Structure formats: C-alpha cells, structure tokens
Short mmCIF file of C-alpha atoms (C1' of nucleotides) in Angstrom, two decimals:
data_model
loop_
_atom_site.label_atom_id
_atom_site.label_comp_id
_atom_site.label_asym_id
_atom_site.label_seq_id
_atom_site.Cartn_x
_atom_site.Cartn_y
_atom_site.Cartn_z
CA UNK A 12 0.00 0.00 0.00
CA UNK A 13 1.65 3.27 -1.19
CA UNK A 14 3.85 4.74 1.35
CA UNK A 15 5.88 8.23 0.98
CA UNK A 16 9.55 6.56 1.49
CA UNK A 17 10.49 3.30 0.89
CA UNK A 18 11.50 2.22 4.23
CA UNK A 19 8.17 3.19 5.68
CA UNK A 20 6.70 1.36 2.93
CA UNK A 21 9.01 -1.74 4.01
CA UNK A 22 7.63 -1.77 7.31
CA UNK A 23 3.75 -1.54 6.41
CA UNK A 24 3.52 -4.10 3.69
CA UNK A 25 5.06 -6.50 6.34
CA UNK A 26 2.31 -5.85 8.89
CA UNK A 27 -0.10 -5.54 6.07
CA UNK A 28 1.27 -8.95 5.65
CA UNK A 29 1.07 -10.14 8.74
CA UNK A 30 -2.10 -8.73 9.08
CA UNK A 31 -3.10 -10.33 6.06
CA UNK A 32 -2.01 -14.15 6.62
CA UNK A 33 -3.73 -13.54 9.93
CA UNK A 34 -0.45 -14.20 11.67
CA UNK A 35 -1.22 -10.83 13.46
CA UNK A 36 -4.35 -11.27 15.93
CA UNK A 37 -6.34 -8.30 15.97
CA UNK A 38 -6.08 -6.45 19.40
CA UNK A 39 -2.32 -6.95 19.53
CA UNK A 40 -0.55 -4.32 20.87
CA UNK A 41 2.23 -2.45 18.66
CA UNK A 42 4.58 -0.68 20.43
CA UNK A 43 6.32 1.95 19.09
CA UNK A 44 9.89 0.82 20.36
CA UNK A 45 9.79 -2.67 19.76
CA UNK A 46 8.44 -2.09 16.33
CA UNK A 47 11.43 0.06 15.80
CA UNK A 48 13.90 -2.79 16.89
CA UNK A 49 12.26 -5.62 14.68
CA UNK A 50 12.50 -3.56 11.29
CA UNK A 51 15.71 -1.62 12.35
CA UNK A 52 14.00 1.38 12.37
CA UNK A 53 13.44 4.56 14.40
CA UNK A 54 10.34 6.00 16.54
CA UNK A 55 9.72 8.24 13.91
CA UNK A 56 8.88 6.20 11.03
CA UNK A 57 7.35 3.48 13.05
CA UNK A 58 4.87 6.42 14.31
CA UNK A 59 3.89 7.94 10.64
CA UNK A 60 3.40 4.05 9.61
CA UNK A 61 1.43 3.19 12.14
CA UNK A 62 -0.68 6.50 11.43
CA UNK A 63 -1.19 5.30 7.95
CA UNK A 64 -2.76 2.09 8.80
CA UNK A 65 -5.06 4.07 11.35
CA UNK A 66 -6.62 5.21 8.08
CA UNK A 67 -6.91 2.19 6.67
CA UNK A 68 -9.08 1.02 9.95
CA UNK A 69 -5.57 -2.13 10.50
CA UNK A 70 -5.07 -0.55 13.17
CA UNK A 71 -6.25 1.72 16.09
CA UNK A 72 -4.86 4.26 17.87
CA UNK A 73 -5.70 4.87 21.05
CA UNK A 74 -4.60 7.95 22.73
CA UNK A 75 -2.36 7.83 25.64
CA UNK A 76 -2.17 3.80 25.22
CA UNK A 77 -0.51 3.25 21.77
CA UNK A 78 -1.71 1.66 18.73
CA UNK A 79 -3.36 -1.97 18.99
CA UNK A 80 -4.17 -4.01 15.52
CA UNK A 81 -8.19 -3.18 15.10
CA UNK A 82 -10.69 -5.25 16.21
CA UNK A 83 -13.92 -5.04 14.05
CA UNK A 84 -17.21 -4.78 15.88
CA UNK A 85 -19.67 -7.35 14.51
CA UNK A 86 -21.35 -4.32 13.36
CA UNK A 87 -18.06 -3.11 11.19
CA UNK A 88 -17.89 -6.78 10.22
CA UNK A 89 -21.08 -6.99 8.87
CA UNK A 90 -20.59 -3.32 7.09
CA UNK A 91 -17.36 -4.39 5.21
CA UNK A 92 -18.78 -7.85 4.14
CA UNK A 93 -21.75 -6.04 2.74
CA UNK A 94 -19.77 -3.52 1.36
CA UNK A 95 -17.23 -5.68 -0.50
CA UNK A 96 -19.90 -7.77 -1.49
CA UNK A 97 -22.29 -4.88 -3.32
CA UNK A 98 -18.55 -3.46 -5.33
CA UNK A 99 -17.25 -6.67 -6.29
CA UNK A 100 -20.79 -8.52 -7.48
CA UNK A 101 -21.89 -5.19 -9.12
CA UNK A 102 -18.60 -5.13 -10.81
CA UNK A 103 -18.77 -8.30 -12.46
CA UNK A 104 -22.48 -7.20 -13.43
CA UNK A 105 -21.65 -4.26 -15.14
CA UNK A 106 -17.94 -4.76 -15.80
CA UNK A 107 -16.15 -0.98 -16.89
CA UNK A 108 -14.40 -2.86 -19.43
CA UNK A 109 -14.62 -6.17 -20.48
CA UNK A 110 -11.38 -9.10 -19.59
CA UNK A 111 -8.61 -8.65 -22.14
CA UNK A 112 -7.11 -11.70 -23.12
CA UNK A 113 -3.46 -10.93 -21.07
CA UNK A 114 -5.69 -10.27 -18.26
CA UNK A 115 -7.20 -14.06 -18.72
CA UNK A 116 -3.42 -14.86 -18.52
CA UNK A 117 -2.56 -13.29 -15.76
CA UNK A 118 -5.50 -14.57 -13.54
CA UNK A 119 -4.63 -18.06 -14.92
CA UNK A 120 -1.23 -17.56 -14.32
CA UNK A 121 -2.32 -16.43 -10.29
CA UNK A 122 -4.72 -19.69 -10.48
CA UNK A 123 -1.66 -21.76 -10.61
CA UNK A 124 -0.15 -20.51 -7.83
CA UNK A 125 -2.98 -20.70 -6.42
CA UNK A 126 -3.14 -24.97 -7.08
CA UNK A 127 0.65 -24.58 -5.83
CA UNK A 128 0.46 -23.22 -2.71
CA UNK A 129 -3.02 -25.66 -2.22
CA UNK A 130 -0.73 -28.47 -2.64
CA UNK A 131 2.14 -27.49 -0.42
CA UNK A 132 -0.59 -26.87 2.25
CA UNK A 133 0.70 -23.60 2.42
CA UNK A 134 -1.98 -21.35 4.34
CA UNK A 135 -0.31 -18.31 3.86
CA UNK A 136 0.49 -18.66 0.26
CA UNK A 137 -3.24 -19.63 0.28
CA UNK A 138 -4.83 -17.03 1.28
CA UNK A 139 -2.36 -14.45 -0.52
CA UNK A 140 -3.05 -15.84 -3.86
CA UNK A 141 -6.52 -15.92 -3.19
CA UNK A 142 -6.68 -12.47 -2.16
CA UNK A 143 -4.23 -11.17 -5.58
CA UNK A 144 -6.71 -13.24 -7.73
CA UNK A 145 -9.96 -11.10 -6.65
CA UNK A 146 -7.64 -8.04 -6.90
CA UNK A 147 -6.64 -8.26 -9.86
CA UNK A 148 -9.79 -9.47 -11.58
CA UNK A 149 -11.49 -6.57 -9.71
CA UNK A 150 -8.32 -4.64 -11.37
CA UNK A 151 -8.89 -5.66 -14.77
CA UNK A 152 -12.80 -5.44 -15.04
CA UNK A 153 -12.67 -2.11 -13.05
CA UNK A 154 -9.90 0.67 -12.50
CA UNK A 155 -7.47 1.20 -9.77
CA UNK A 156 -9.58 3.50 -7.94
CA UNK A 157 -11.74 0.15 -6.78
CA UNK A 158 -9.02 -2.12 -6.77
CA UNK A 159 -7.54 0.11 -3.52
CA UNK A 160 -10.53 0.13 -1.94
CA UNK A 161 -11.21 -3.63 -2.19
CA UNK A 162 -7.35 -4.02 -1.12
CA UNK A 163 -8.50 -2.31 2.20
CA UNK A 164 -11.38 -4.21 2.30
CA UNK A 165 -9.78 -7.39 2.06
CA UNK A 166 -7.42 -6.91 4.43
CA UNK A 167 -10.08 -5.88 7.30
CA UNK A 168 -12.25 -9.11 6.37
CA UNK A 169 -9.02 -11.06 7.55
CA UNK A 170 -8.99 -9.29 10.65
CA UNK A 171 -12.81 -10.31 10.78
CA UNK A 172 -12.12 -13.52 9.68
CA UNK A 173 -9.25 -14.38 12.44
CA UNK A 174 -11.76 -12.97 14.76
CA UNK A 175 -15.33 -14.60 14.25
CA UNK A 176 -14.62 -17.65 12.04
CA UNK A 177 -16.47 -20.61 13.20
CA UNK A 178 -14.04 -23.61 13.57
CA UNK A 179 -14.62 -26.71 12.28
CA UNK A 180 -15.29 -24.73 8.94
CA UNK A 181 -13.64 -24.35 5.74
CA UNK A 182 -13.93 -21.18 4.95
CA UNK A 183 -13.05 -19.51 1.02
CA UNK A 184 -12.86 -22.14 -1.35
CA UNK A 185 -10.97 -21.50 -3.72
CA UNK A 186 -12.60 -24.27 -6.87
CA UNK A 187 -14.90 -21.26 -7.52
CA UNK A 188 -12.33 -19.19 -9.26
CA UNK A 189 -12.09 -21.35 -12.31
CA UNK A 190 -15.66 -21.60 -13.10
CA UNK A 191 -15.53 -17.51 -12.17
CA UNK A 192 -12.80 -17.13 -15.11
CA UNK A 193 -14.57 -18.90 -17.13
CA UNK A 194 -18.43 -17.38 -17.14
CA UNK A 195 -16.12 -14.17 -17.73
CA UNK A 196 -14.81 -15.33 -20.63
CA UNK A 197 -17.87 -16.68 -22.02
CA UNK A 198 -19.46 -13.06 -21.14
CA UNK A 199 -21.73 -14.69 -18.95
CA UNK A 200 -21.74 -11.34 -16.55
CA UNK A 201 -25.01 -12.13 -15.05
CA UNK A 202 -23.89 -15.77 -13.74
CA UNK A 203 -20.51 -14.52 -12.56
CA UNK A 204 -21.87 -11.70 -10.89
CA UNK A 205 -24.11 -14.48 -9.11
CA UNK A 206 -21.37 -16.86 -8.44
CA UNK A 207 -19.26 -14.08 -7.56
CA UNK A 208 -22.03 -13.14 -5.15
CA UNK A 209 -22.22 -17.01 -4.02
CA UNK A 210 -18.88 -16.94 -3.04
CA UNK A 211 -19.10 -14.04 -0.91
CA UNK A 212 -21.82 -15.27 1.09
CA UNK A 213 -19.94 -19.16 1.60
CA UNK A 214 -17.29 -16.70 4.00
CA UNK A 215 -20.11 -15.27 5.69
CA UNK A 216 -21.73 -17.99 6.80
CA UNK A 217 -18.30 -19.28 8.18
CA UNK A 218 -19.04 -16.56 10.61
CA UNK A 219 -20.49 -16.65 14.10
CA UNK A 220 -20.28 -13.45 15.73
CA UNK A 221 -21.31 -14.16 19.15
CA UNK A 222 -17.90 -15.29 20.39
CA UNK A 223 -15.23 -12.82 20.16
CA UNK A 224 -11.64 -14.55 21.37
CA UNK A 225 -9.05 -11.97 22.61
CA UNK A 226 -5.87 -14.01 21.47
CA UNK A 227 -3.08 -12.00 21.73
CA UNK A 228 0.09 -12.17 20.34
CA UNK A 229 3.75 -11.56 20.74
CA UNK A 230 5.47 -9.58 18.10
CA UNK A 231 8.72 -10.66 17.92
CA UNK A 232 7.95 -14.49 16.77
CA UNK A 233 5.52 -12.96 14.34
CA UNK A 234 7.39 -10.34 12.51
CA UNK A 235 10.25 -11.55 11.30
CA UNK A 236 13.30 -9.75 12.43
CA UNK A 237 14.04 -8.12 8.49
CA UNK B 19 -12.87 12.94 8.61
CA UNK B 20 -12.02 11.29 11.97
CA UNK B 21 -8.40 11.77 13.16
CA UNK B 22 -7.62 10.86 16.41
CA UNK B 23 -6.46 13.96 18.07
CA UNK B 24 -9.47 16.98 18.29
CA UNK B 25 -6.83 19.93 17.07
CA UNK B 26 -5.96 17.36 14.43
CA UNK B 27 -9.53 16.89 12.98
CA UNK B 28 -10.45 20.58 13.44
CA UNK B 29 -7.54 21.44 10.79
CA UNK B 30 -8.00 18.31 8.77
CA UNK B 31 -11.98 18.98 8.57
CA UNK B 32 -11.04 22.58 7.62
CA UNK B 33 -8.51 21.72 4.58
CA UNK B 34 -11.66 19.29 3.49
CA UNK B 35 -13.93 21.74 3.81
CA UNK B 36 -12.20 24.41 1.95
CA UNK B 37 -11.57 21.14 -0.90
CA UNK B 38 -14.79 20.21 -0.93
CA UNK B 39 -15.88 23.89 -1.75
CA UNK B 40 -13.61 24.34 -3.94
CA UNK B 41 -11.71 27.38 -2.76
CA UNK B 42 -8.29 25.35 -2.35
CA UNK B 43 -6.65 24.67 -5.79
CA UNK B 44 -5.32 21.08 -6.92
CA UNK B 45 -2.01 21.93 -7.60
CA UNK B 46 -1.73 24.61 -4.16
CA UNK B 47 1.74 24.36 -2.39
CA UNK B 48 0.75 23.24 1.52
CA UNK B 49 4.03 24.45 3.91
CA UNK B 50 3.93 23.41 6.80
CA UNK B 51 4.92 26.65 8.90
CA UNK B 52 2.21 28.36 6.78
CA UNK B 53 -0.35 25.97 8.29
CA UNK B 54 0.79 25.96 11.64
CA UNK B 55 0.49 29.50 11.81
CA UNK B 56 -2.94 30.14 10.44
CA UNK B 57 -4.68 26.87 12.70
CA UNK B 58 -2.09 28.72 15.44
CA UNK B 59 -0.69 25.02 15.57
CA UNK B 60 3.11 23.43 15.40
CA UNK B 61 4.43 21.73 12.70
CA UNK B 62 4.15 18.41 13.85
CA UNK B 63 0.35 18.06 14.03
CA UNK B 64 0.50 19.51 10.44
CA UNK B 65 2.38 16.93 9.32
CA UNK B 66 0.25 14.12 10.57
CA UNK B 67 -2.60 15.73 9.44
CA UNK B 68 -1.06 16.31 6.23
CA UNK B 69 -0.20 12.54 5.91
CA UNK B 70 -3.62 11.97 6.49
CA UNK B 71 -4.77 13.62 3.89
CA UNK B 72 -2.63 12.24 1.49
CA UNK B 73 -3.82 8.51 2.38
CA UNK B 74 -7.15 9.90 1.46
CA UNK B 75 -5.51 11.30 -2.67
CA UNK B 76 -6.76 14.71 -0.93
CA UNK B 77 -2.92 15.86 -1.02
CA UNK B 78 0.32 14.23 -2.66
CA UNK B 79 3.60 14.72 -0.59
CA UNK B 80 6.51 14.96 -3.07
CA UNK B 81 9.33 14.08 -0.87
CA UNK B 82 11.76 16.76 -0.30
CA UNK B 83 9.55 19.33 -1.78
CA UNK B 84 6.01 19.20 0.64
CA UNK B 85 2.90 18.99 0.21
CA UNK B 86 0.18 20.27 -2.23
CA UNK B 87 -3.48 19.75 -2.87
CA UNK B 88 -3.51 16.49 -5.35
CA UNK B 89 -4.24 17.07 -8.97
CA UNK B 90 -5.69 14.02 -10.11
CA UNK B 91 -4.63 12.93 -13.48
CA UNK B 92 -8.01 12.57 -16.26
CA UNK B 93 -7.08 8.54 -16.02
CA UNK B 94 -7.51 8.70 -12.46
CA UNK B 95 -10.34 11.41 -12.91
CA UNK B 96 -12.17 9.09 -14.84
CA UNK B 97 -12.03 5.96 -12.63
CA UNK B 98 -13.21 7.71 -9.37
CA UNK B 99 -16.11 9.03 -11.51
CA UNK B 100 -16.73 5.31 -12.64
CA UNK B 101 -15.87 3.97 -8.89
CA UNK B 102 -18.77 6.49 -7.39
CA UNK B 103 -20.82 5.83 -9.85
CA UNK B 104 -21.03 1.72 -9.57
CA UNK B 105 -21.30 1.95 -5.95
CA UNK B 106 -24.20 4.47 -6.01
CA UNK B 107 -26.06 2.78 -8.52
CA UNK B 108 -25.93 -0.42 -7.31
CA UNK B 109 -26.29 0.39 -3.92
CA UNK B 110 -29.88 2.02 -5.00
CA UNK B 111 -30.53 -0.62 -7.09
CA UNK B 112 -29.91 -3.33 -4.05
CA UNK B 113 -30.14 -1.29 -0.83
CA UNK B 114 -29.05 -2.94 2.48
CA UNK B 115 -32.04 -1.85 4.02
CA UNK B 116 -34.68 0.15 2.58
CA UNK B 117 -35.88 4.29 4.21
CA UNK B 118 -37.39 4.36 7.22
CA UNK B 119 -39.33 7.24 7.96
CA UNK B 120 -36.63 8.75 10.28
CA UNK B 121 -34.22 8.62 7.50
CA UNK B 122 -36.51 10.18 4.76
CA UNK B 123 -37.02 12.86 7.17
CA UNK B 124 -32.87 13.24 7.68
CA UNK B 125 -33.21 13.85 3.78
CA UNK B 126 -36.11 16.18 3.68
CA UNK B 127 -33.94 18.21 6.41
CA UNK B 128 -31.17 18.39 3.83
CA UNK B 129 -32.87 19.43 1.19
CA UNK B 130 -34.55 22.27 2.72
CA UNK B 131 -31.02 23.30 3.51
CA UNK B 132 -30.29 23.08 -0.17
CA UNK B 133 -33.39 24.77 -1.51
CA UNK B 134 -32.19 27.72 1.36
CA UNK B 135 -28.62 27.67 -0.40
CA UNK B 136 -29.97 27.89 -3.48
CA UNK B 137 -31.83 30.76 -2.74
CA UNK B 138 -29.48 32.43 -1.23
CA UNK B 139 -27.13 31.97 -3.92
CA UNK B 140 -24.57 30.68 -1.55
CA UNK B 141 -22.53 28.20 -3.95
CA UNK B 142 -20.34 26.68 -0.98
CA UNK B 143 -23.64 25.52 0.67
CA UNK B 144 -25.22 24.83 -2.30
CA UNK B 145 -22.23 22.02 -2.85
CA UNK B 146 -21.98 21.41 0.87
CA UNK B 147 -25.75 20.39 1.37
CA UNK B 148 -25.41 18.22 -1.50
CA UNK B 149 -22.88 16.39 -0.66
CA UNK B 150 -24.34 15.77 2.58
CA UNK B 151 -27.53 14.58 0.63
CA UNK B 152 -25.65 12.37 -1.29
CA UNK B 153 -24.08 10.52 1.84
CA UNK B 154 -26.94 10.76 3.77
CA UNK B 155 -28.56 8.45 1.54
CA UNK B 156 -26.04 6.37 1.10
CA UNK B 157 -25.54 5.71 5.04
CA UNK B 158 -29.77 4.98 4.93
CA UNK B 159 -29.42 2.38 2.78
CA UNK B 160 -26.28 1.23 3.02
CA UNK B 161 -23.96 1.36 6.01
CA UNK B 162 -20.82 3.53 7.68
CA UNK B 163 -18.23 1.68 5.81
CA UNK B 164 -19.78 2.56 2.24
CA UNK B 165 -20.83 5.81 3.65
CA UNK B 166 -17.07 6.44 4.33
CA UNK B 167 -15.76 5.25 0.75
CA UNK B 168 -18.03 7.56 -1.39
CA UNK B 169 -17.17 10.24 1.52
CA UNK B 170 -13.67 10.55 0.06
CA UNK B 171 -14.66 9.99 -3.72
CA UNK B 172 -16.78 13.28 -3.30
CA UNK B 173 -13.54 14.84 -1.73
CA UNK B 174 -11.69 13.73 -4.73
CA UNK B 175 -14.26 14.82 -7.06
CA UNK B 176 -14.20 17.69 -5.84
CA UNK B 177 -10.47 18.29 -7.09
CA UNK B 178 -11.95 17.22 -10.08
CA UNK B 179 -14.34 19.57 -11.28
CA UNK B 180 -12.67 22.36 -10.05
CA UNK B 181 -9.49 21.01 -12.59
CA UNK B 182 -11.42 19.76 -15.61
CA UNK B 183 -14.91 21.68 -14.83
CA UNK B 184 -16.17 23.21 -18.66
CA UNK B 185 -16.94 26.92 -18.06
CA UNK B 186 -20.50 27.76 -19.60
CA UNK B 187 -22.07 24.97 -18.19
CA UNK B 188 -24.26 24.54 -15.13
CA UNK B 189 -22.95 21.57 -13.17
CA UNK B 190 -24.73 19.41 -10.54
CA UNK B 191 -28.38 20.11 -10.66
CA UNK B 192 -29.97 19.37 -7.86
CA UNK B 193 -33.77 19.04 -8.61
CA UNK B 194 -32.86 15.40 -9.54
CA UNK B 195 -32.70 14.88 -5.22
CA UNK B 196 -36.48 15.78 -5.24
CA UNK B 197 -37.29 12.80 -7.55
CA UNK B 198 -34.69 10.63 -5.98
CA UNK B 199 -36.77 10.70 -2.60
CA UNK B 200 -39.72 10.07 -3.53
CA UNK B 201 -38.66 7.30 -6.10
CA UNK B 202 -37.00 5.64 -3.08
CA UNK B 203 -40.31 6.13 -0.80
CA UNK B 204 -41.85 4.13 -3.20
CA UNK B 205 -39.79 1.58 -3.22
CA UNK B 206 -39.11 1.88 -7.06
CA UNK B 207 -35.53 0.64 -6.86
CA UNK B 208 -35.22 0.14 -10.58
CA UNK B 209 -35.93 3.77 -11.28
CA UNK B 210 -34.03 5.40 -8.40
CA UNK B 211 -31.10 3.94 -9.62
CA UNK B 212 -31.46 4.97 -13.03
CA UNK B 213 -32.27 8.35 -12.13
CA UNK B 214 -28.76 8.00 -9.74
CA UNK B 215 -27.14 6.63 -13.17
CA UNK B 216 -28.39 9.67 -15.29
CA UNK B 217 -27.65 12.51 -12.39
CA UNK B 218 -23.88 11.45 -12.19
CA UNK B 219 -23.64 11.31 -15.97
CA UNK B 220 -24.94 14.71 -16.14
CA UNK B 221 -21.91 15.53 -14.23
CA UNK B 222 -19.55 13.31 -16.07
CA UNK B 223 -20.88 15.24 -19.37
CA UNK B 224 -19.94 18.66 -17.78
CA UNK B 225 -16.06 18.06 -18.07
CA UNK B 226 -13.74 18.43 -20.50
CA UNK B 227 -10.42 15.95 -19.92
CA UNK B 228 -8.08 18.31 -22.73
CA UNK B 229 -7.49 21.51 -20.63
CA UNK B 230 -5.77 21.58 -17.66
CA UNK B 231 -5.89 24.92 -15.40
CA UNK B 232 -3.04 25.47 -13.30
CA UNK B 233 -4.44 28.11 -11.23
CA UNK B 234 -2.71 28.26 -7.02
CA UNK B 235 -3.92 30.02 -4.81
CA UNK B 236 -2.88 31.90 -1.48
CA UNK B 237 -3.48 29.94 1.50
CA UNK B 238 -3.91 33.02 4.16
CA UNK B 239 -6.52 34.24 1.90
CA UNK B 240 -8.87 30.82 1.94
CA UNK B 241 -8.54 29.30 5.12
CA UNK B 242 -10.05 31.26 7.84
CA UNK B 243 -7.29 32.08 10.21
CA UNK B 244 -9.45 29.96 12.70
"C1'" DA C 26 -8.71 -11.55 52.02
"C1'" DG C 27 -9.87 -7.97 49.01
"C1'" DC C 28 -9.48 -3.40 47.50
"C1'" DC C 29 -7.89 1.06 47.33
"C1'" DT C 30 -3.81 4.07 47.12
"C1'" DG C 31 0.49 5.70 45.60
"C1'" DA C 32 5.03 5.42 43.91
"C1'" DA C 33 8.14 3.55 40.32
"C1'" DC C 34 8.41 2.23 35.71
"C1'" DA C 35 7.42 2.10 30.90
"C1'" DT C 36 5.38 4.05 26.93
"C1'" DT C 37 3.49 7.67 24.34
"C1'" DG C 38 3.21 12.71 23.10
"C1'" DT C 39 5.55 17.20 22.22
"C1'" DA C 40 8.83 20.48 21.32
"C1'" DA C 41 13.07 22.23 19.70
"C1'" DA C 42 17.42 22.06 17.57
"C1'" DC C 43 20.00 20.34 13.91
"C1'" DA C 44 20.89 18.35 9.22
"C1'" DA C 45 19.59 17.73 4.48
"C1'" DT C 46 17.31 19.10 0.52
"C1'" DC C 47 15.30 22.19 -2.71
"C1'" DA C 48 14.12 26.74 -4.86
"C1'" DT C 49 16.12 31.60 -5.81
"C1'" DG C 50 18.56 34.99 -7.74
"C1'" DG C 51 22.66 36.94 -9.03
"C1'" DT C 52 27.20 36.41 -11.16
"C1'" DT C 53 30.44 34.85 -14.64
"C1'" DG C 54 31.85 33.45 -18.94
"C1'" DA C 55 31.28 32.31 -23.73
"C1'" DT D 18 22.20 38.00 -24.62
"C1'" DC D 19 21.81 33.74 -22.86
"C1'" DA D 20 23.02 29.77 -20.35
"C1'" DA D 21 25.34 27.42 -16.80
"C1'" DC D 22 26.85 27.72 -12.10
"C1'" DC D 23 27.41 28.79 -7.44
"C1'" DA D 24 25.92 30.92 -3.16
"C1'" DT D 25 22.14 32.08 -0.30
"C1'" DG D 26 17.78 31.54 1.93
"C1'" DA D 27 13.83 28.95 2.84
"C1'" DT D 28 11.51 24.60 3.63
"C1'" DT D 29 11.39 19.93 4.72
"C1'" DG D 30 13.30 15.77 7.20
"C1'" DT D 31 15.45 13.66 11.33
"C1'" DT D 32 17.10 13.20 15.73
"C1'" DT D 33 17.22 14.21 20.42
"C1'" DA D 34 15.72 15.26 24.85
"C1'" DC D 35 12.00 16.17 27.75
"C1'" DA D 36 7.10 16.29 29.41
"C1'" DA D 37 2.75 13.92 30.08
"C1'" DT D 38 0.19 10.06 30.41
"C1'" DG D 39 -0.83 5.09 31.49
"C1'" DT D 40 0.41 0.83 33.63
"C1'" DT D 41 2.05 -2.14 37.21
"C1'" DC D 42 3.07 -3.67 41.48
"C1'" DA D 43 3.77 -3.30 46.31
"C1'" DG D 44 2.02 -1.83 50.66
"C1'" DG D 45 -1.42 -0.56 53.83
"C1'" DC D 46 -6.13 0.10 55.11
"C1'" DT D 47 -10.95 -1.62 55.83
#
DNA sequence: AGCCTGAACATTGTAAACAATCATGGTTGA
DNA sequence: TCAACCATGATTGTTTACAATGTTCAGGCT
C-alpha cells in the first residue's frame, strides 16, 4: 500500500502482511519501540506508519495507550462484508471494461499458484493468492480507484475472519475461481456476478459473531526480524 | 474525517472543507509553517494531518519538496467518476435496508437546507448540502463503511471539477434529489437507480479531460485564520 | 482476604534544535 | 544576450531530549 519513502513502505507491507495471513491477531498491541527494533527502524517512522494504517481502519490508535491491531465490531464486520460484497458482485455485473485476453493470462497464471500453494498446504500462500486473484480481476474489469478500496477491504475481512470464524469450517474455497474465469470469458456477466455473489456469502456464513476470542500475540515471533 | 487527536480533525476537517468547496486549488503548495500558523498550531500536528490527507488522494507529498493539494490525473479522474458511480447505482438498485421514515425525514432536512442555499445563492452551501444529501442516503441504505468510501470519492471529485470543470455549463443540478426521494419512498428501486445513473452522468458530461488549469492560490486568503 | 492508594516504571506525546534538501537569484563566462 | 553555475535563503526531514500520560506492582487500610 503506497507509502511516501520506501523504508516506511518496508515496514507496512510486512504488517499488512502479517495482518493479512492472519499471523497478526487483531487487538495486539504495537509498540512503538519494539516495532522500531524488529525492522531496524526509528520512533519516527514506526509512528507515521502506524498513522497510515489508522486510516486504513488495520489498526487503532488509542490515545495515551498506543496503537493496537483493530478489532472489528460485529457491526463493522457486517458493514465491510456487505460492502465488498455490493462493489465486487456489481462489478462483475456491469464490468467498466470487459477481460482482455493478457488479463485471462494473468488470472490463470495467479490460479496456478494458487493450485501450488493448495498443494504445499501452504496457508499463507493460500490465502495471498486468493486475495491477488480477486484483486486483480477486480483490477482488470474495473480501475485502480476500486481495486484500492477492495485491497482495504480485504485486508479488514481477515482481521474479521481471524476474529469470528467458526471452527470446524472451511472457509473460502478456492474451486470457484475457475468456473468464475470462465463465465467471464464466455461473457456470462449475469452468472458470474451471481457466483461471484455465491462466493461471498460461503465466508459469511463461516461466521459466528457471538464469540469474540481476545488471542493475543507476541510480536517478535511474528514479525520476522528483516 | 475522523483523526484521532481533536486539534488534528479541526484542521483536517477545515482543509476538506475548503476542498470540498472548492476554494483550495489542486495543484496549491501546503508548507507546513504556513499551516501551523494560520490553525495557530506546530508543525508536527500539520504533518500528521497532512499525511492523512494524502492517504485519502486529498494531497500528494513529493518528498523533499512538501505537500500540495492532489491534482488528479483525467485517467484517475475518470475511474473515481466510474468507482462512485457503480457503488451508487448499485447500492440504489440493491439497498441494504430500505428508508425508514426517520431517514426520509434526515433527507427532507437536507434538502430544505439546499433549496435555502440555493436561494441564497450561496454556492459553498449549495455544494456542501449536496454532498451531505448524497451521503446521507447512502448511510440509509447502506452502512458507515460505504458511507465512508463515497465520503472521500466526493472529496476527490471535488479536485476534479474544479481542474477539468467546462466553463458555460451549469454543473450538478440538484432538482434530480427531489425525484430521488420520492422514487425511493416508493420503493421503485429500478428507477431510483437509473435516475442516480443519469444525475452522475450529467456531471460526467460537464467536463472536458483536454485543458488543464493550473491556477494556485494563497493559503492566508482561503482558510479562515481559525 | 480484598481493594484502594500511591510510587516507580514504561510508553506515548511534544517540542526544539540540527541536518539535508530544494528553490532563488545573481554572477560569470562564452 | 543567454546559459550554466554557485551561493544564499527557505523549507522539509530527522534526531534528540523532555514532558505527560498510562500501567504495574507493592504496601497498607478496611
């Protein structure tokens, strides 16, 4: 996500990482000076990152106390499900450009590494390929403008997803995203925009948000040290 | 826009303000010391508010140089137009919820304040009040998160007409919010939207992507010194 | 025993001084 | 005359130290 420098962009894509692969549990603390040792860094820039990703609701400052990774009310939860769900199914309806044929290559291309990281068992890779391929489909059918605001809205359903997901569930399949590539191809907007909408709802109902765990975590085993 | 600080929103809500009515330039040179002197502030909460802003495309730092009001490019011009435009339409089209009566009454409220503006010739209430119509009606039917996207697309359109705005032509009408209500009461969703479609492509129609006005302005002069 | 109180500690917030960078205007030379 | 260049001033960027606030833990009181 685009920082001023580069070291301050550095340090945010790795807790938008973290963040991300749900390796960072929201209501974590983040203090300033440890932060500062783990990326090599000073007060400073930890401070002005940290204020970024206030505005991107990944994390919450509290004044006097610090800045803690954001918890999403079930009410904010809800919000940004609906919300992601009415850009990205509209979007497929009514596509601002139809798929070029390099985009169909690179979503295939994403697909694969998708199959990859599903047979290495790799949950992070998982869920970061899953994540690029609605990006950049969203990217390709519809301009950058929406692709940054479904990049912020992805990242706050995994702190929504760490927090209310319903174990003994498996939540985001990914076997949708062929059949999704493939309607689009075929034109078919109104049955992607329905699978598309499908989809959406299979993570909600992985949801359950009457428990609400407080499982905090330690930085330093999380963030790896550069 | 909510910062976390109060002296930090009160300046940050100013610069919007004086964006959203279109006294501050794209293009305007934002030093710091400047600021601080007229919001009778320091430096440092300028610069946090000023990085702020620029997570929100209101202003671009250019590092080593400062900060100025954002100019958005007619590529990027173009996709927050389409970007507002999908979510509004679609959101009438499939509202979260549909008006209660408090809500229509919130409206009627705001459009009394417009008809006022209008009549009093007051142009920065005129486009205040219709923003506020605007998200308003999004926040009815929709929800906080949405409410808070299209919040910063009007910001950034903002920027816009004022850059590619086509003298000789009467922008923003804003009869169509008469319609729009009582469409909505009656639960025509079909036709709301469409009327949404056609009100934001009368706007679309009123700019003109080949000139580009480079006009600055003097800070002192604009923002109130508090 | 439990709880309130207060002091010591740790962390965040603020201010100011210093360093680095960029815009400027004037000078020099072809 | 014009262009390149250097010196100067202004603005931004960074670091440091200090002040304010929050947290924790020990001790004493009820």
């Amino acid at each position: 996500m685009g920082s001023t420098a580069k070291e301050e962009t550095r340090i945010a894509d790795a807790l938008c990482k973290a963040v991300l692969e749900r390796r960072l549990a929201p209501g974590s603390k983040l203090p300033e000076e440890e932060l500062a040792q783990i990326f090599r860094s000073n007060r400073a820039k930890i401070r002005r990152v940290l204020l970024s990703l206030s505005r991107y609701h990944i994390v919450t400052l509290e004044p006097g106390r610090g800045a803690f990774v954001s918890r999403p009310s079930p009410q904010e939860a809800r919000d940004v499900l609906a919300s992601r769900r009415l850009i990205e199914v509209s979007l497929l309806a009514n596509p601002h450009r139809s798929l070029s044929a390099e985009g169909a290559e690179r979503l295939r291309k994403i697909m694969a590494q998708e199959a990859k990281a599903h047979a290495d068992h790799d949950a992070a890779a998982m869920i970061h390929t899953s994540g690029q391929f609605h990006l950049t489909l969203i990217e390709e059918l519809g301009n950058t403008v929406i692709k940054n605001i479904i990049e912020e809205l992805i990242l706050r359903m995994s702190l929504i997803i760490t927090l209310y997901e319903r174990h003994n569930t498996t939540c985001c399949l990914s076997s949708d995203h062929n059949d999704l590539l493939d309607l689009l191809l075929a034109e078919k907007h109104a049955k992607a925009s329905a699978l598309m909408a499908r989809h959406l709802e299979g993570i909600e109902s992985c949801l359950d948000f009457h428990r609400e765990p407080a499982s905090t975590t330690i930085l330093s085993q999380i963030l790896k040290p550069v």
